[in-house]
PDB file of C-alpha atoms in Angstrom:
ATOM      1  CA  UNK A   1       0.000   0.000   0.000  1.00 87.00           C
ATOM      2  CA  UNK A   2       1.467   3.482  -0.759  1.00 91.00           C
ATOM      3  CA  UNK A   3       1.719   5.882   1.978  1.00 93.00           C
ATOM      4  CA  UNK A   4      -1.189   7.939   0.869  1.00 93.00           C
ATOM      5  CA  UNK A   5      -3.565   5.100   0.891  1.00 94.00           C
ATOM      6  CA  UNK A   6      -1.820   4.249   4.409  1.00 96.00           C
ATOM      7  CA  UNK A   7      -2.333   7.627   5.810  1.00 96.00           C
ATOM      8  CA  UNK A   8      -6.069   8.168   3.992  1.00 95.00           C
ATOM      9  CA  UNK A   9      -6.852   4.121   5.810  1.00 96.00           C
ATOM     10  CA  UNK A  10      -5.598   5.422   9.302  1.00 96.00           C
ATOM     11  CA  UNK A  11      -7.838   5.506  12.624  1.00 95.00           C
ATOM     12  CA  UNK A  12      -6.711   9.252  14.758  1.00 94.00           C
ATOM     13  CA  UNK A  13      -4.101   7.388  16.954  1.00 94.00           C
ATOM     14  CA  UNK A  14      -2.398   6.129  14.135  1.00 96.00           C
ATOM     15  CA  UNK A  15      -2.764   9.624  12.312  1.00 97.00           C
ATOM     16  CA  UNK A  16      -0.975  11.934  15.148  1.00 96.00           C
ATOM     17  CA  UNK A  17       1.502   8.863  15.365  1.00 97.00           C
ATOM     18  CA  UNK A  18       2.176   9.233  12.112  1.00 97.00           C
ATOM     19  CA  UNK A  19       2.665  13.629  12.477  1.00 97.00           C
ATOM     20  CA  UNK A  20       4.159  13.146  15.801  1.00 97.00           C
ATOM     21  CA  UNK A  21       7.154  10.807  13.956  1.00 98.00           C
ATOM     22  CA  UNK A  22       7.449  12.759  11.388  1.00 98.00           C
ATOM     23  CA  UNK A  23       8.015  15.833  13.271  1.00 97.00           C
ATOM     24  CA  UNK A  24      10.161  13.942  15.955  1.00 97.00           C
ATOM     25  CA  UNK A  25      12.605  12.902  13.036  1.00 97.00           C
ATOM     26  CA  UNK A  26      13.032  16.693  12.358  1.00 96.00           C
ATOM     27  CA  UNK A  27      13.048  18.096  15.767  1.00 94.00           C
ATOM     28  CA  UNK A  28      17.195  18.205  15.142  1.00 92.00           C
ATOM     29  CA  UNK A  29      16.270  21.215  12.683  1.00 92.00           C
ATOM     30  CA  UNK A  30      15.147  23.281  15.722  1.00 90.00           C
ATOM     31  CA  UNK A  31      17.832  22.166  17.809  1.00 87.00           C
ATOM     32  CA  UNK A  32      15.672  19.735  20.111  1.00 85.00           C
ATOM     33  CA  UNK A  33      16.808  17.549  22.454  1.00 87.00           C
ATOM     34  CA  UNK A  34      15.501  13.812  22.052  1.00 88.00           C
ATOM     35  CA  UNK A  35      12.953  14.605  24.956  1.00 93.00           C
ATOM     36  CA  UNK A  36      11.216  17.531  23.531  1.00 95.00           C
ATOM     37  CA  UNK A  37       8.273  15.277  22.340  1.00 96.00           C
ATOM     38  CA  UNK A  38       7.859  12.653  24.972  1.00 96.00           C
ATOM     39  CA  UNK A  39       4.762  14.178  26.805  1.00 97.00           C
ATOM     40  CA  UNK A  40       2.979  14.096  23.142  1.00 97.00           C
ATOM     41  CA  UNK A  41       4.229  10.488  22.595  1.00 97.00           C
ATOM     42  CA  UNK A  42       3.023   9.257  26.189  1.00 96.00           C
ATOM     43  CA  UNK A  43      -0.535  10.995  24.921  1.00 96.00           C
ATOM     44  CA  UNK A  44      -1.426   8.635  22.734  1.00 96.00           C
ATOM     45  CA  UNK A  45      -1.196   5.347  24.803  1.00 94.00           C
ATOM     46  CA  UNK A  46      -4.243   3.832  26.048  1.00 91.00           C
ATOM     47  CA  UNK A  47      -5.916   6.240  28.484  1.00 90.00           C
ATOM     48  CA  UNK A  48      -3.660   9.045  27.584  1.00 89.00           C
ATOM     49  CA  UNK A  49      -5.885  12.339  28.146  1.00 92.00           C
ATOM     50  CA  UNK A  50      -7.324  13.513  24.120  1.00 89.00           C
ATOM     51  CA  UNK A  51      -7.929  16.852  26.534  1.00 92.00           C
ATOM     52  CA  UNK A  52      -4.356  17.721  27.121  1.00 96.00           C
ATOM     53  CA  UNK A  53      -2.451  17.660  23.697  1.00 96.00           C
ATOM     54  CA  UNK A  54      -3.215  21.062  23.064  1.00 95.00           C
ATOM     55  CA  UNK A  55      -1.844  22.024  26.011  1.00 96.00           C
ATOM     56  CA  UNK A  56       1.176  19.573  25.282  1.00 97.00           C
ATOM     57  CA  UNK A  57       1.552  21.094  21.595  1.00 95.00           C
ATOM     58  CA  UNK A  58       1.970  24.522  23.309  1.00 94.00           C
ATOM     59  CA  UNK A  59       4.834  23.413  25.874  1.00 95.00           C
ATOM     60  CA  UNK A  60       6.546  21.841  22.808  1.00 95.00           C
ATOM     61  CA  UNK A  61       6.303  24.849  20.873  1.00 93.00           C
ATOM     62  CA  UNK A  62       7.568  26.937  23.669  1.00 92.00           C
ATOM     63  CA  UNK A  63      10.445  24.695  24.423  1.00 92.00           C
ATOM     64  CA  UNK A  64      11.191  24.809  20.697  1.00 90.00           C
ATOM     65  CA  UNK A  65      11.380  28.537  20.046  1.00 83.00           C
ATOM     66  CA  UNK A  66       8.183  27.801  17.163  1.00 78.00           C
ATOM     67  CA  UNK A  67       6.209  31.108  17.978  1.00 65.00           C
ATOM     68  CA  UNK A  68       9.513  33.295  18.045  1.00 57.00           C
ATOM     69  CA  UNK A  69      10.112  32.674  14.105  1.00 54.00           C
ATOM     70  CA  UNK A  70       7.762  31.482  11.810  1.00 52.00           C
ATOM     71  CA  UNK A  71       7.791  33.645   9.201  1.00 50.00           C
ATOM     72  CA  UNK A  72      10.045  32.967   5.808  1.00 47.00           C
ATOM     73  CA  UNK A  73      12.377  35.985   5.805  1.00 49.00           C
ATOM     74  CA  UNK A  74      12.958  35.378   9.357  1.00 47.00           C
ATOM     75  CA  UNK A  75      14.512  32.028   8.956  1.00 48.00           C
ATOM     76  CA  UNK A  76      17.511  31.668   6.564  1.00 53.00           C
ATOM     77  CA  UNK A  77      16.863  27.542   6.414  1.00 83.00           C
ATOM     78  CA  UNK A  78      14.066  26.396   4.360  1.00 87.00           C
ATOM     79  CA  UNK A  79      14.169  23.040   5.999  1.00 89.00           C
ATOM     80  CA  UNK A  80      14.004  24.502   9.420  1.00 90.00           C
ATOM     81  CA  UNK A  81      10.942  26.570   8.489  1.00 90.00           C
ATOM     82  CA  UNK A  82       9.102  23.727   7.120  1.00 92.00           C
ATOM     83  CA  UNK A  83       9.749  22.159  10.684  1.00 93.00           C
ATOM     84  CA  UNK A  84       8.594  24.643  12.537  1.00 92.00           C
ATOM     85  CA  UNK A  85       5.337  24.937  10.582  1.00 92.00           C
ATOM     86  CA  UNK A  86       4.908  21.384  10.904  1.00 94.00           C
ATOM     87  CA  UNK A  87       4.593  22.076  14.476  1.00 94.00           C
ATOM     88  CA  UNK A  88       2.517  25.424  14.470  1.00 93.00           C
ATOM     89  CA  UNK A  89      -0.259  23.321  11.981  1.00 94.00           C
ATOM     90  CA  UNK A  90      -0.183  20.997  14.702  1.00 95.00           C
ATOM     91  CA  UNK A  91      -4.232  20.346  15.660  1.00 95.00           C
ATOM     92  CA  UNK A  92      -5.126  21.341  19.230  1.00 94.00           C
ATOM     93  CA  UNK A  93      -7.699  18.833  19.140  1.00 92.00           C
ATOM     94  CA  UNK A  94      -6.599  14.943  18.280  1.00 90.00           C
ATOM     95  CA  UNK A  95      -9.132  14.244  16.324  1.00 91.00           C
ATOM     96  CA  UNK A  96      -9.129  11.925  13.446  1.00 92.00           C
ATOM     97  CA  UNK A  97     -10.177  14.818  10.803  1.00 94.00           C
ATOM     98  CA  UNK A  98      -7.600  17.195  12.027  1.00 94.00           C
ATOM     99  CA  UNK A  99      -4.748  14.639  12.698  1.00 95.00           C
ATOM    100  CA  UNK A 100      -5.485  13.532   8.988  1.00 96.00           C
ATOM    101  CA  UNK A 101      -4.586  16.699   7.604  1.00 96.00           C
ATOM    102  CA  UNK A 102      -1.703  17.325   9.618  1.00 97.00           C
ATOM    103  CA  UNK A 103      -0.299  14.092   9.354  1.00 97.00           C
ATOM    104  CA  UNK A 104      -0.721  14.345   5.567  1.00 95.00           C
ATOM    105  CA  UNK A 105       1.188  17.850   5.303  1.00 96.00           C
ATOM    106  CA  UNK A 106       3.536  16.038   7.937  1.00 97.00           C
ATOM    107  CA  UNK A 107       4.253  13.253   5.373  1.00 96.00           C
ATOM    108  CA  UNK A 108       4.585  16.287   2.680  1.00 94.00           C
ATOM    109  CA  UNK A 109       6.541  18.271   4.601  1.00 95.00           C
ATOM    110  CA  UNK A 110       9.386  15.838   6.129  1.00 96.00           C
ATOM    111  CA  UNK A 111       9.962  14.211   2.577  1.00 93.00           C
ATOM    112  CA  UNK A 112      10.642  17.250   1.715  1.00 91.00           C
ATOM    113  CA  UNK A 113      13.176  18.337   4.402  1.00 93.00           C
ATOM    114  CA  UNK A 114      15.096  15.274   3.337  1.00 92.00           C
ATOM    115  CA  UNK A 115      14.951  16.614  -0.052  1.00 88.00           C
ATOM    116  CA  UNK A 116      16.379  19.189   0.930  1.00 88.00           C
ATOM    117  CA  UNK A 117      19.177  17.970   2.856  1.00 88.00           C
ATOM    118  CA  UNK A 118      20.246  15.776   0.293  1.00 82.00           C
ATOM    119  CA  UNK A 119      20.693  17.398  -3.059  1.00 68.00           C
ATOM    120  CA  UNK A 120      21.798  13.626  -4.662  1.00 63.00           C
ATOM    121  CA  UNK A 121      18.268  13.136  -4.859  1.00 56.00           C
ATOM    122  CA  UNK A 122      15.921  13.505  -8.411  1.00 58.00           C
ATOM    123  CA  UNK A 123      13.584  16.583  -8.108  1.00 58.00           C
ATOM    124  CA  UNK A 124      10.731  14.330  -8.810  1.00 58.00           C
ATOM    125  CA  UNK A 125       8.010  15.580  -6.815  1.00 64.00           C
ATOM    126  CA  UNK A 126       7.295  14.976  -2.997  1.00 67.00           C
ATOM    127  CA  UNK A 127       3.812  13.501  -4.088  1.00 68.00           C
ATOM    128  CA  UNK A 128       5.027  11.009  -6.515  1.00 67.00           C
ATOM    129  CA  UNK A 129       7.261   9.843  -3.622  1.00 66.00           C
ATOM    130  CA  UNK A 130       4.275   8.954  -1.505  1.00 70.00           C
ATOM    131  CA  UNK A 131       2.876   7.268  -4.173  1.00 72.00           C
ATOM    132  CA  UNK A 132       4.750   5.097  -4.810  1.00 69.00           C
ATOM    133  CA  UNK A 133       7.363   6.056  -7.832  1.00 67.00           C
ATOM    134  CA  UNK A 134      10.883   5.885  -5.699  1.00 68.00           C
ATOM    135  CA  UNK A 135      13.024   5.749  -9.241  1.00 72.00           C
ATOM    136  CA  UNK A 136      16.070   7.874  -8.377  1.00 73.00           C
ATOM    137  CA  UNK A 137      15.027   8.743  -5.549  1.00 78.00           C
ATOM    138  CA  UNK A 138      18.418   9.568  -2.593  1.00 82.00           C
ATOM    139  CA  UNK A 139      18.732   6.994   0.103  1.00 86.00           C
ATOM    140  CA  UNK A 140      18.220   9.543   2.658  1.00 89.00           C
ATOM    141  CA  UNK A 141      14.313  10.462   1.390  1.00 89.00           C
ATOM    142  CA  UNK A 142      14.056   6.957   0.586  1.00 88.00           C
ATOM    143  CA  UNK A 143      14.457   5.989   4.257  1.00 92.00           C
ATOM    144  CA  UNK A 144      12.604   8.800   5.178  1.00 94.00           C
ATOM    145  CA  UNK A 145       9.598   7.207   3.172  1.00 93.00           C
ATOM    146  CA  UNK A 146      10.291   3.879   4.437  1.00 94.00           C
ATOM    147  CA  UNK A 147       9.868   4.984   8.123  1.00 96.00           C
ATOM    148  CA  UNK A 148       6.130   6.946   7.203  1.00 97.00           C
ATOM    149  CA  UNK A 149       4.711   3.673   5.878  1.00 96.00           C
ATOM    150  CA  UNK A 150       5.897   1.580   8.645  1.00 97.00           C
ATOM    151  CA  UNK A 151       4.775   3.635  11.728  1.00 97.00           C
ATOM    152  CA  UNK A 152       1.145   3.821  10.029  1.00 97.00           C
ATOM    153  CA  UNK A 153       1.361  -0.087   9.563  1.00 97.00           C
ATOM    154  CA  UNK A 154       2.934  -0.436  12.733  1.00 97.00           C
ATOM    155  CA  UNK A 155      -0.579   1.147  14.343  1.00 96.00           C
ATOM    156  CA  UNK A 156      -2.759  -0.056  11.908  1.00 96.00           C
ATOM    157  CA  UNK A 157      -1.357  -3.492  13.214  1.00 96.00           C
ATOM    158  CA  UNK A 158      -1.228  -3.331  16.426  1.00 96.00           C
ATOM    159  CA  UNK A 159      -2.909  -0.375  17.918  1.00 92.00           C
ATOM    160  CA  UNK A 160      -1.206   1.188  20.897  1.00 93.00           C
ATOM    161  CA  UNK A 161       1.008  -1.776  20.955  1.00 94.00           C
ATOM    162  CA  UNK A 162       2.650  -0.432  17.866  1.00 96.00           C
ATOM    163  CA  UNK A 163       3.622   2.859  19.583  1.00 96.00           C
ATOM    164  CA  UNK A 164       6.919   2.173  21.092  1.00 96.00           C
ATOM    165  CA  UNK A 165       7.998   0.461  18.305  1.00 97.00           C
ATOM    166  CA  UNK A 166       6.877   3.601  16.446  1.00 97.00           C
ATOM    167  CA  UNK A 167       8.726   5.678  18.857  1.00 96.00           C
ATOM    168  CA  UNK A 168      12.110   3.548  17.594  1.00 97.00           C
ATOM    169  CA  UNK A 169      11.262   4.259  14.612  1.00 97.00           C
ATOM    170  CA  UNK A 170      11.484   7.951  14.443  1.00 96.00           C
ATOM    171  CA  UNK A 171      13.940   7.795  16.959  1.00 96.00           C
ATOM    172  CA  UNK A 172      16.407   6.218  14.437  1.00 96.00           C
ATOM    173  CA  UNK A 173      15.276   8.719  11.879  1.00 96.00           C
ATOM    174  CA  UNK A 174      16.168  11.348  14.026  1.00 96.00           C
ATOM    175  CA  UNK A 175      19.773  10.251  14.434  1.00 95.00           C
ATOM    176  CA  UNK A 176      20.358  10.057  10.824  1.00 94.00           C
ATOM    177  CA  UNK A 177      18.994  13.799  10.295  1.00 94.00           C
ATOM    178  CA  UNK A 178      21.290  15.047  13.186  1.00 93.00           C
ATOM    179  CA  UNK A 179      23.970  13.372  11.688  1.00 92.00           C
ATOM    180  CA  UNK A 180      23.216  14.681   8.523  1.00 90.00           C
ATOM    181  CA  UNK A 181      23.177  18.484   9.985  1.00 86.00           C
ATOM    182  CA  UNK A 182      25.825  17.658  11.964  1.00 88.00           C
ATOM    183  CA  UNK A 183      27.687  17.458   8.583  1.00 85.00           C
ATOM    184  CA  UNK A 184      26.287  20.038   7.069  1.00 79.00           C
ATOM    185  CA  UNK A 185      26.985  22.443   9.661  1.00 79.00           C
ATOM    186  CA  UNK A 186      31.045  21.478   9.583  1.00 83.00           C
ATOM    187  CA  UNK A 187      30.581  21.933   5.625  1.00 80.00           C
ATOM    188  CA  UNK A 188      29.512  24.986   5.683  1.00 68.00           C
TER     189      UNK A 188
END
């Protein structure tokens, strides 16, 4: 199944899994600490309170600097912009018809960070990544696309269950994109 039909198939856990991941793979963008996310993580386990992720989204913000610079001219990285509006679109409510949108401009908007970070890769578009047409594409958006479609299958399988294995998931995508600024940042 390609992502899209993954991420249009999804139940609302599994949709702000799948924005939360995304978003946790970037977090190095904003200079985030691995723990940054946690408290929205630990939200969406079984009798984890719906109620409080807006107030979670807005100590996540805050801890990330998001409301201080969201505008384009203020923000000379294009990737780090697109991370930070990942995180202002984030729904105050986790519901299943806002969590699908955001998850899908999630999906839209990390492919595209790795894009971005990895100029080896074809400028086919985002889109026809999640698709399903990977010709040329880099092996950093490649793995980026791989981890999307297997924290949606990983909660479409097993529910709540899935999530720490989720969690791994974008865990281990998040080391690769700090490593990857890390080396951008001596390159430059």
């Amino acid at each position: 199944m390609s992502l899209v039909e993954l991420i249009a198939q999804a139940d609302e856990r599994g949709l702000a899994a799948s924005g939360l991941a995304c978003l946790d793979r970037c977090v190095p963008l904003l200079g985030g600490d691995d723990e940054v996310l946690r408290p929205l993580w630990a939200n969406l386990v079984d009798g984890g309170d719906a109620g409080a992720w807006g107030a979670l989204l807005d100590q996540a913000r805050d801890r990330l600097g998001v409301a201080d610079v969201m505008a384009a001219e203020d923000v000379e990285d294009e990737a780090a912009l697109l991370v930070r509006r990942m995180l202002a679109a984030a729904p105050a409510v986790r519901s299943a018809p806002e969590a699908r949108v955001w998850a899908d401009a999630c999906s839209v908007a990390a492919l595209q960070v790795h894009r971005l970070l990895d100029l080896a890769d074809d400028p086919d578009s985002v889109e026809a990544r999640r698709t399903g047409r990977t010709e040329g594409m880099s092996p950093l958006v490649a793995a980026e696309l791989r981890r999307q479609i297997t924290v949606l299958e990983l909660l479409a399988e097993h529910g709540t269950g899935g999530l720490r294995r989720a969690l791994d998931v974008s865990t281990e995508g998040r080391r690769v994109l700090r490593a990857v600024v890390s080396r951008r940042a001596r390159n430059a």
